[in-house]
Coordinates of C-alpha atoms in Angstrom, one line a residue:
M1 CA 9.9 36.9 63.0
G2 CA 10.5 34.5 65.9
T3 CA 12.8 31.4 66.1
Y4 CA 12.0 28.3 67.9
K5 CA 14.9 26.0 68.5
D6 CA 13.0 23.6 70.4
F7 CA 11.1 22.7 67.3
D8 CA 11.8 19.0 66.4
C9 CA 12.5 18.2 62.7
G10 CA 12.3 14.3 62.9
F11 CA 10.3 13.5 59.9
E12 CA 13.4 14.0 57.6
C13 CA 13.4 10.2 56.9
I14 CA 9.8 9.9 55.5
C15 CA 9.9 13.1 53.2
S16 CA 13.7 12.8 51.6
A17 CA 12.0 12.1 48.3
S18 CA 9.8 15.1 48.1
F19 CA 9.8 19.0 48.5
L20 CA 9.0 18.4 52.2
F21 CA 12.9 17.5 52.8
L22 CA 13.4 21.4 52.1
I23 CA 11.5 22.2 55.5
C24 CA 14.1 20.1 57.4
L25 CA 17.0 21.9 56.3
S26 CA 16.6 24.7 58.8
C27 CA 14.6 24.6 62.0
S28 CA 13.4 28.1 61.5
F29 CA 10.2 29.4 59.7
P30 CA 10.9 28.0 56.2
Q31 CA 10.7 31.1 54.2
D32 CA 13.8 30.3 52.3
Q33 CA 12.6 26.9 51.3
Y34 CA 9.2 28.1 50.3
D35 CA 11.2 30.7 47.9
I36 CA 13.2 27.9 46.4
I37 CA 10.1 26.0 45.7
E38 CA 8.1 28.9 44.2
K39 CA 11.3 29.7 41.9
H40 CA 11.7 26.1 40.9
T41 CA 8.0 25.7 39.8
Q42 CA 8.1 28.9 38.3
S43 CA 11.2 28.1 36.2
G44 CA 9.2 24.7 35.1
L45 CA 6.5 26.8 33.7
E46 CA 8.9 28.8 31.7
L47 CA 10.8 25.9 30.2
V48 CA 7.2 24.8 29.0
E49 CA 6.8 28.1 27.5
K50 CA 10.3 28.3 26.1
Y51 CA 9.5 24.8 24.2
V52 CA 6.2 25.9 23.0
K53 CA 8.0 29.0 21.3
F54 CA 10.6 26.5 20.1
V55 CA 8.0 24.2 18.5
K56 CA 6.1 27.1 17.1
E57 CA 9.2 28.6 15.3
R58 CA 9.7 24.9 13.9
T59 CA 6.2 24.9 12.7
E60 CA 6.9 28.4 10.8
I61 CA 10.0 26.8 9.1
E62 CA 7.9 23.9 8.0
Q63 CA 5.0 26.2 6.9
N64 CA 7.6 28.2 4.8
Y65 CA 9.4 25.3 3.4
A66 CA 6.1 23.8 2.1
K67 CA 4.9 27.0 0.7
Q68 CA 8.4 27.3 -1.3
L69 CA 7.8 23.7 -2.4
R70 CA 4.3 24.2 -3.7
N71 CA 5.5 27.7 -5.5
L72 CA 8.3 25.6 -6.9
S73 CA 6.0 22.8 -8.3
K74 CA 3.4 25.5 -9.4
K75 CA 6.3 27.2 -11.3
Y76 CA 7.5 24.2 -13.0
N77 CA 4.4 22.3 -13.5
L78 CA 3.2 22.4 -17.3
K79 CA 0.3 24.6 -18.0
R80 CA -2.9 23.3 -19.6
S81 CA -2.1 24.7 -22.9
S82 CA 1.3 23.4 -23.0
K83 CA 0.3 19.6 -22.3
D84 CA -0.6 19.2 -26.0
E85 CA 2.8 19.9 -26.9
P86 CA 4.7 17.3 -28.7
E87 CA 7.3 17.3 -26.1
C88 CA 5.1 16.2 -23.6
R89 CA 4.6 12.8 -24.9
L90 CA 8.3 11.8 -24.2
S91 CA 8.9 9.8 -21.3
S92 CA 11.7 12.1 -20.0
Y93 CA 8.9 15.2 -19.9
Q94 CA 6.4 12.8 -18.5
S95 CA 8.9 11.9 -15.5
F96 CA 9.7 15.4 -14.8
L97 CA 6.1 16.3 -14.4
D98 CA 5.6 13.2 -12.2
I99 CA 8.8 14.6 -10.2
V100 CA 7.0 18.0 -9.8
N101 CA 3.8 16.6 -8.8
E102 CA 5.4 14.2 -6.0
M103 CA 7.3 17.5 -4.8
N104 CA 3.8 19.0 -4.3
D105 CA 2.5 16.0 -2.4
Y106 CA 5.7 16.3 -0.5
A107 CA 4.8 19.8 0.4
G108 CA 1.4 18.7 1.7
Q109 CA 3.1 16.3 4.1
R110 CA 5.4 19.2 5.5
E111 CA 2.3 21.0 5.7
L112 CA 0.7 18.4 7.7
I113 CA 3.7 18.1 10.1
A114 CA 3.5 21.7 10.6
E115 CA -0.3 21.5 11.4
N116 CA 0.3 18.6 13.9
L117 CA 2.9 20.1 15.7
M118 CA 0.8 23.3 16.3
M119 CA -2.4 21.4 17.3
N120 CA -0.8 18.6 19.3
I121 CA 2.2 20.5 21.0
C122 CA 1.7 24.1 21.0
I123 CA -1.9 24.6 21.4
D124 CA -2.3 21.5 23.7
L125 CA 0.7 22.5 25.9
T126 CA -0.5 26.2 26.2
K127 CA -3.6 25.1 27.4
Y128 CA -2.0 22.8 29.9
L129 CA 0.3 25.4 30.9
Q130 CA -2.6 28.0 31.9
E131 CA -4.2 25.2 33.8
L132 CA -0.9 24.7 35.7
K133 CA -0.4 28.3 36.2
Q134 CA -3.5 28.5 38.1
E135 CA -3.3 25.5 39.9
R136 CA 0.1 26.6 41.2
K137 CA -1.2 30.1 42.0
T138 CA -3.8 28.4 44.4
Y139 CA -1.1 26.6 46.1
L140 CA 1.1 29.3 46.6
M141 CA -1.8 31.5 48.1
E142 CA -2.8 28.7 50.3
A143 CA 0.9 28.7 51.7
K144 CA 1.1 32.3 51.9
K145 CA -2.2 32.4 53.7
A146 CA -0.9 29.6 56.3
Q147 CA 2.1 31.4 56.6
Q148 CA 0.5 34.8 57.4
S149 CA -1.5 32.9 60.0
L150 CA 1.2 31.4 61.5
E151 CA 2.9 35.0 61.8
S152 CA -0.2 36.6 63.2
T153 CA -0.3 33.9 66.0
Y154 CA 3.1 34.5 66.8
K155 CA 2.7 38.2 66.9
Q156 CA -0.3 37.8 69.4
L157 CA 2.0 35.4 71.4
D158 CA 4.8 37.8 71.4
N159 CA 2.7 40.7 72.5
S160 CA 1.0 38.6 75.3
K161 CA 4.6 37.5 76.3
K162 CA 5.7 41.1 76.7
R163 CA 2.6 42.3 78.4
F164 CA 3.1 39.4 81.1
E165 CA 6.7 40.4 81.4
R166 CA 5.8 44.1 82.1
E167 CA 2.8 43.5 84.6
W168 CA 5.1 40.8 86.4
R169 CA 7.7 43.2 86.9
E170 CA 5.1 46.0 87.8
A171 CA 3.8 43.4 90.5
E172 CA 7.3 42.6 91.8
R173 CA 7.8 46.5 92.4
A174 CA 4.3 46.9 93.9
A175 CA 5.1 43.8 96.4
Q176 CA 8.2 45.2 97.3
Y177 CA 7.0 48.6 97.9
A178 CA 4.3 47.2 100.2
E179 CA 6.8 45.4 102.4
K180 CA 9.0 48.2 102.8
T181 CA 5.8 50.3 103.6
D182 CA 4.9 47.7 106.3
Q183 CA 8.2 47.8 107.9
D184 CA 8.3 51.5 107.8
I185 CA 7.6 52.8 111.4
N186 CA 6.4 56.1 110.1
A187 CA 4.2 54.8 107.8
T188 CA 0.6 55.0 108.7
K189 CA -2.0 51.8 109.0
A190 CA -3.8 53.5 106.0
D191 CA -0.6 53.6 103.9
V192 CA 0.2 50.2 104.5
E193 CA -3.2 49.0 103.5
K194 CA -3.1 50.9 100.3
A195 CA 0.2 49.7 99.3
K196 CA -0.7 45.9 100.0
Q197 CA -4.0 46.6 97.9
Q198 CA -1.8 47.8 95.1
A199 CA 0.5 44.8 95.2
H200 CA -2.4 42.2 95.4
M201 CA -4.0 44.1 92.3
R202 CA -0.7 44.0 90.4
A203 CA 0.0 40.6 91.2
H204 CA -3.8 39.7 90.0
V205 CA -3.2 41.4 86.6
A206 CA 0.2 39.8 86.2
E207 CA -1.5 36.4 86.7
E208 CA -4.0 37.1 84.3
C209 CA -1.3 38.0 81.7
K210 CA 0.6 34.8 82.6
N211 CA -2.6 32.8 81.8
D212 CA -3.1 34.7 78.7
Y213 CA 0.7 34.3 77.7
A214 CA 0.1 30.5 78.5
A215 CA -3.0 30.4 76.1
Q216 CA -1.2 32.2 73.3
L217 CA 1.7 29.8 73.8
Q218 CA -0.4 26.9 73.7
K219 CA -2.4 28.2 70.5
Y220 CA 0.6 29.2 68.5
N221 CA 2.3 25.7 69.3
K222 CA -0.9 24.0 68.0
E223 CA -0.8 26.0 65.1
Q224 CA 2.8 26.0 64.4
N225 CA 2.4 22.2 64.5
Q226 CA -0.6 22.1 62.1
F227 CA 1.5 24.5 59.7
Y228 CA 5.1 22.4 59.8
F229 CA 3.5 18.8 59.9
T230 CA 0.3 19.1 57.8
D231 CA -0.7 22.4 55.9
M232 CA 2.9 22.9 54.4
P233 CA 3.4 19.2 53.8
L234 CA 0.4 19.1 51.9
I235 CA 0.9 21.9 50.0
F236 CA 4.3 21.0 49.2
N237 CA 3.2 17.6 48.0
K238 CA 0.5 19.2 45.7
L239 CA 3.4 21.5 44.4
Q240 CA 5.3 18.4 43.7
D241 CA 2.8 16.6 42.2
L242 CA 2.0 19.6 40.2
D243 CA 5.5 19.7 38.9
E244 CA 6.0 16.1 38.2
R245 CA 2.8 16.2 36.0
R246 CA 4.5 19.4 34.2
V247 CA 7.6 17.2 33.6
Q248 CA 5.6 14.3 32.4
K249 CA 3.3 16.5 29.8
L250 CA 6.6 18.2 28.8
A251 CA 8.2 14.8 28.1
Q252 CA 5.3 13.8 26.0
G253 CA 5.4 16.8 24.0
Y254 CA 9.3 16.0 23.5
I255 CA 8.0 12.5 21.9
L256 CA 5.5 14.2 20.0
F257 CA 7.9 16.4 18.5
S258 CA 9.7 13.4 16.8
D259 CA 6.3 11.1 16.4
T260 CA 4.7 13.8 14.3
E261 CA 7.4 13.4 11.6
K262 CA 7.6 9.6 11.8
H263 CA 3.9 9.4 11.3
V264 CA 4.1 10.7 7.8
M265 CA 7.4 9.4 6.7
P266 CA 5.9 6.5 5.0
I267 CA 4.1 8.9 2.7
I268 CA 7.1 11.0 2.4
G269 CA 8.7 7.8 1.3
K270 CA 6.4 6.9 -1.2
C271 CA 6.7 10.7 -2.5
L272 CA 10.6 9.7 -2.7
E273 CA 9.7 6.3 -4.2
G274 CA 7.5 7.9 -6.9
I275 CA 10.4 10.4 -7.8
T276 CA 12.8 7.3 -8.3
K277 CA 10.1 5.5 -10.3
A278 CA 9.8 8.5 -12.5
G279 CA 13.8 8.2 -13.3
T280 CA 13.4 4.6 -14.0
N281 CA 10.3 5.4 -16.3
V282 CA 12.4 7.2 -18.9
N283 CA 12.7 5.3 -22.1
E284 CA 15.2 6.7 -24.2
K285 CA 14.4 4.4 -27.2
N286 CA 10.5 5.3 -27.1
D287 CA 11.5 8.7 -26.8
S288 CA 13.2 8.6 -30.0
M289 CA 10.4 6.6 -31.6
V290 CA 7.9 9.3 -30.4
V291 CA 10.2 12.2 -31.9
I292 CA 10.5 10.2 -35.2
E293 CA 6.8 9.6 -35.3
Q294 CA 6.1 13.1 -34.6
N295 CA 8.4 14.7 -37.0
K296 CA 8.3 12.3 -39.9
S297 CA 7.9 14.0 -43.0
G298 CA 6.8 11.6 -45.6
F299 CA 9.1 12.8 -48.2
E300 CA 11.1 10.1 -50.2
R301 CA 14.6 10.4 -50.2
P302 CA 16.3 12.0 -53.3
G303 CA 17.4 9.7 -55.8
D304 CA 21.1 9.8 -57.5
L305 CA 22.4 12.7 -59.7
E306 CA 23.2 11.8 -63.1
F307 CA 27.2 12.2 -64.1
E308 CA 27.5 15.3 -66.6
D309 CA 30.6 14.4 -68.7
Y310 CA 31.7 18.0 -70.0
S311 CA 34.9 16.2 -71.4
Q312 CA 33.0 14.3 -74.1
G313 CA 30.9 17.5 -75.1
I314 CA 27.7 16.3 -73.9
N315 CA 24.8 18.4 -75.1
R316 CA 23.8 20.9 -72.5
A317 CA 20.4 20.7 -73.2
S318 CA 20.2 17.0 -73.1
S319 CA 21.9 17.1 -69.6
D320 CA 19.5 19.8 -68.5
S321 CA 16.3 17.7 -69.7
S322 CA 17.8 14.8 -67.7
L323 CA 17.4 16.9 -64.6
G324 CA 14.3 18.3 -65.6
T325 CA 12.4 15.9 -63.1
P326 CA 14.7 16.1 -60.2
K327 CA 14.5 13.3 -57.7
G328 CA 15.9 15.2 -54.9
P329 CA 17.0 18.5 -53.5
M330 CA 20.6 17.9 -54.8
D331 CA 19.1 19.2 -58.0
L332 CA 19.4 22.7 -56.8
L333 CA 22.9 22.2 -56.6
G334 CA 23.5 22.8 -60.2
K335 CA 21.5 25.7 -60.2
N336 CA 22.8 27.5 -57.1
K337 CA 25.7 26.1 -55.8
S338 CA 26.0 28.5 -53.2
K339 CA 22.8 27.0 -51.2
N340 CA 23.6 24.6 -48.6
F341 CA 21.7 21.1 -48.6
W342 CA 18.4 21.2 -47.6
L343 CA 18.9 18.8 -44.7
F344 CA 21.4 21.2 -42.8
S345 CA 20.1 24.6 -43.9
K346 CA 18.5 26.9 -41.7
K347 CA 14.9 27.3 -42.8
S348 CA 12.5 30.1 -42.0
K349 CA 9.6 29.5 -40.0
P350 CA 6.8 28.5 -42.5
T351 CA 3.4 30.2 -42.6
V352 CA 0.9 28.3 -40.8
T353 CA -2.1 27.6 -43.2
E354 CA -5.7 26.3 -42.2
D355 CA -5.3 23.0 -44.3
F356 CA -1.9 22.5 -42.7
G357 CA -0.4 23.0 -46.0
H358 CA 3.0 24.1 -44.6
L359 CA 3.5 20.7 -42.9
P360 CA 5.1 17.6 -44.7
P361 CA 3.0 15.0 -46.2
E362 CA 2.9 12.7 -43.0
Q363 CA 2.8 15.3 -40.6
R364 CA 0.0 17.1 -42.5
R365 CA -2.0 13.9 -42.7
K366 CA -1.7 13.3 -38.8
R367 CA -2.6 17.0 -38.0
L368 CA -5.8 16.6 -40.3
Q369 CA -6.7 13.7 -38.5
Q370 CA -6.2 15.1 -35.0
K371 CA -8.1 18.1 -36.4
L372 CA -11.0 15.8 -37.3
E373 CA -11.1 14.0 -34.2
E374 CA -11.3 17.4 -32.2
I375 CA -14.2 18.6 -34.7
C376 CA -16.1 15.3 -34.2
K377 CA -15.9 15.6 -30.2
E378 CA -17.1 19.1 -30.4
L379 CA -19.8 18.4 -32.9
Q380 CA -20.9 15.3 -30.5
K381 CA -21.0 17.8 -27.7
E382 CA -23.2 20.4 -29.8
V383 CA -25.4 17.1 -30.5
D384 CA -26.0 16.1 -26.9
Q385 CA -26.4 19.6 -26.0
S386 CA -29.1 20.1 -28.7
E387 CA -30.7 16.8 -27.5
A388 CA -30.9 18.0 -23.8
L389 CA -32.3 21.3 -24.8
G390 CA -35.2 19.4 -27.1
K391 CA -36.0 17.5 -24.0
M392 CA -36.1 20.2 -21.7
K393 CA -38.3 22.3 -24.1
D394 CA -40.8 19.1 -24.3
V395 CA -40.9 19.3 -20.6
Y396 CA -41.7 22.7 -20.5
E397 CA -44.2 22.5 -22.9
K398 CA -46.0 19.8 -21.0
N399 CA -45.4 21.5 -17.6
P400 CA -45.5 25.3 -18.1
Q401 CA -45.0 25.9 -14.5
M402 CA -41.6 24.5 -14.5
G403 CA -40.6 27.0 -17.2
D404 CA -41.4 29.1 -20.4
P405 CA -40.2 27.1 -23.6
A406 CA -39.6 30.4 -25.5
S407 CA -36.7 31.1 -23.0
L408 CA -34.9 28.1 -24.8
A409 CA -35.2 29.5 -28.2
S410 CA -32.1 31.5 -28.4
Q411 CA -30.0 28.6 -27.0
I412 CA -31.5 26.1 -29.5
N413 CA -30.8 28.4 -32.4
Q414 CA -27.5 28.8 -31.3
T415 CA -26.8 25.2 -30.9
S416 CA -28.3 24.6 -34.4
Q417 CA -25.8 27.0 -35.8
N418 CA -22.8 25.7 -34.2
I419 CA -23.9 22.0 -35.4
E420 CA -24.1 23.3 -39.1
R421 CA -20.8 25.2 -38.8
L422 CA -19.1 22.0 -37.3
R423 CA -20.6 19.7 -40.0
A424 CA -19.4 22.2 -42.5
E425 CA -15.9 22.3 -41.1
L426 CA -15.9 18.4 -40.8
N427 CA -16.8 17.9 -44.3
K428 CA -14.2 20.4 -45.4
Y429 CA -11.3 18.7 -43.6
E430 CA -12.6 15.2 -44.8
V431 CA -12.3 16.4 -48.4
I432 CA -8.5 17.9 -47.7
L433 CA -7.5 14.5 -45.9
T434 CA -8.9 12.4 -48.9
S435 CA -6.9 14.4 -51.1
V436 CA -3.7 14.3 -48.9
C437 CA -4.1 10.7 -48.7
F438 CA -4.7 10.1 -52.3
L439 CA -1.6 12.3 -53.3
S440 CA 0.5 10.8 -50.7
S441 CA -0.5 7.0 -51.6
P442 CA 1.4 5.0 -54.1
D443 CA -1.6 4.8 -56.3
G444 CA -2.4 8.4 -56.3
A445 CA -2.0 10.1 -59.8
H446 CA -1.7 13.7 -60.5
S447 CA -4.3 15.1 -62.9
D448 CA -3.2 17.5 -65.7
E449 CA -5.2 20.3 -64.0
S450 CA -3.8 20.1 -60.8
T451 CA -0.6 22.0 -59.9
P452 CA 1.5 19.8 -57.5
D453 CA 3.5 21.5 -54.5
A454 CA 7.0 22.2 -54.9
S455 CA 8.0 20.0 -52.3
Q456 CA 5.9 17.0 -53.6
A457 CA 7.7 17.7 -57.2
I458 CA 10.9 17.3 -55.7
Y459 CA 10.3 14.6 -53.1
A460 CA 7.4 12.6 -54.1
E461 CA 7.9 9.7 -56.6
F462 CA 5.1 7.5 -57.6
D463 CA 5.1 3.8 -58.9
D464 CA 2.6 3.5 -61.6
D465 CA 2.8 -0.2 -61.4
F466 CA 2.3 -0.7 -57.9
E467 CA -1.2 -2.1 -57.1
D468 CA -2.9 -1.2 -53.7
E469 CA -4.6 -4.5 -53.1
E470 CA -5.6 -5.5 -49.8
V471 CA -3.8 -8.6 -48.9
T472 CA -5.4 -11.2 -46.5
A473 CA -2.8 -13.9 -46.8
P474 CA 0.7 -13.2 -45.5
I475 CA 3.2 -12.3 -47.8
G476 CA 6.1 -13.1 -45.6
K477 CA 7.6 -13.1 -42.1
C478 CA 9.6 -10.7 -40.0
T479 CA 11.8 -10.9 -36.9
A480 CA 11.9 -8.1 -34.4
M481 CA 15.3 -6.6 -33.8
Y482 CA 13.9 -4.3 -31.0
N483 CA 11.1 -3.6 -28.7
F484 CA 8.4 -1.8 -29.7
P485 CA 5.5 -0.5 -27.4
G486 CA 2.9 0.0 -30.0
A487 CA 1.4 2.9 -28.1
S488 CA 0.2 4.6 -31.0
E489 CA -3.3 4.0 -32.3
G490 CA -3.1 1.6 -35.4
T491 CA 0.3 -0.1 -34.2
I492 CA 1.0 -3.4 -32.5
S493 CA 3.8 -3.9 -29.9
M494 CA 6.3 -6.4 -30.3
Q495 CA 9.4 -8.0 -28.4
E496 CA 12.9 -8.4 -29.6
G497 CA 13.2 -11.6 -31.1
E498 CA 9.5 -12.1 -31.9
V499 CA 8.6 -13.5 -35.4
L500 CA 5.3 -11.9 -37.2
A501 CA 3.5 -12.3 -40.4
V502 CA 3.8 -9.5 -42.9
V503 CA 0.6 -8.8 -44.3
E504 CA 1.2 -5.4 -46.1
E505 CA 4.6 -4.3 -47.2
D506 CA 5.9 -0.7 -46.4
K507 CA 4.4 1.8 -48.6
G508 CA 7.3 4.4 -48.3
D509 CA 6.0 5.7 -45.0
G510 CA 8.4 3.8 -42.9
W511 CA 5.6 1.3 -41.5
T512 CA 4.9 -2.3 -42.3
R513 CA 1.4 -4.0 -41.5
V514 CA 2.0 -7.4 -39.7
R515 CA -0.3 -10.1 -38.1
R516 CA 0.3 -12.2 -34.8
N517 CA -0.8 -15.9 -34.7
N518 CA -3.7 -14.9 -32.4
G519 CA -5.0 -12.6 -35.5
D520 CA -4.1 -9.2 -34.0
E521 CA -3.0 -6.7 -36.6
G522 CA -1.2 -3.4 -36.7
Y523 CA 1.8 -1.4 -37.9
I524 CA 5.3 -1.7 -36.8
P525 CA 8.5 0.5 -37.8
T526 CA 10.0 -1.0 -40.8
S527 CA 13.6 -0.2 -39.7
Y528 CA 12.9 -2.3 -36.4
V529 CA 12.4 -5.8 -38.1
T530 CA 14.2 -7.9 -40.7
I531 CA 11.7 -9.0 -43.2
N532 CA 11.8 -12.2 -45.5
L533 CA 9.1 -12.0 -48.0
N534 CA 7.8 -15.0 -49.8
K535 CA 9.0 -15.8 -53.4

């Protein structure tokens, strides 16, 4: 490889802001500067690859995080079968369920972040990177081709120069030999003529080599000028533009890394607000009322025990007879003092019966009502199914091409059987509910033939003089001491300090029927109000 110190690098001022200035660092062939640019652009592409790998690992973290959050939400989410549990009506349980659902939505946003990072950064940058690699490869091949062309021209110039040098020396030697022969007195005329012809021939060959060398030199200088002032500046400018576009695209990828999460922050914020709202929705007073409603037994409180004065010699039989009709569980104390009070004793799990006889009266009544509602819904569903099958059968009969009416016979028969079964169950539970309401109402009277339940014999007291007449006119007023939401069917809401008209007294079940001035009526907890009845 040759070096030409006469090469003028006077364009440094106009290309100091580009890769071209690297050429001006040396007046030699810019192989070292070419290597620097090649390494620099390769390093830039490697940086893009490294960033894509970084973002990809971030997406994997987000995906794993979202997956763990979804599994967590699924683990603590209430199953459908457990949603009917009494606790699910409490605001604290409902708020926890809301939090679990919000976390599931939050997990969805983390998945969205991972998806957008993968699509907008990883995939997009990877595709762009492949295009840059191909473009860079093209430019480097152009530079290498121009370099090889210049090197080839230089080799031709060097060979022409050496041949000119060699031939010129031969021509000088031939000229010197011809002159010496001409001056030699012993040389013949033929020898002299031959020496001159040889010298003339060598001089002619040397002149041709000189002209060829001059032509090759002119060609090389022209190609070198083209290489340094046109070809390489153009290629370096293209590489500079490529590198700047690569940097700009990478900068956009940096910004997207942040913006991807910023775009979902409002929704994430709503999820977090939902969690906060779930906490504020917890109402301990209402939860207490729900627990009371669900577990209210309907039993009356036991009456006082009579004092047995053994010091006065009270007749034992008379004392026993006074306790023959116990008014409360304390009656058991005299017969078995080793037993704890029923309120604090550990009870064995009751045997569940079909008529819910294992439940206290009030809970039994509610459970029977719930059972009737379930049967009615199921019955209505079967009736609708029967009507639909009947219409379909009519269509098939009028249009045999649409179907065979006989194919519906089994379904119609099964539906009819289901309807009959459900109507029988409905009638059975209506009878049970009627008897329960009769026994638990103040007007209910036990017949001599019926055997009252043991719990009813102990806890239920009936007032024979109480008249169960529907009162249309108010019998007094009441003032609310606490807020009551009135969420249950048949109840009415009230605010603390609100004055309501009493239209029906508490019958022992803890509820009083009231009426607003606008005519709305419903039940409220007796313990939530102060009542003043008309005299």
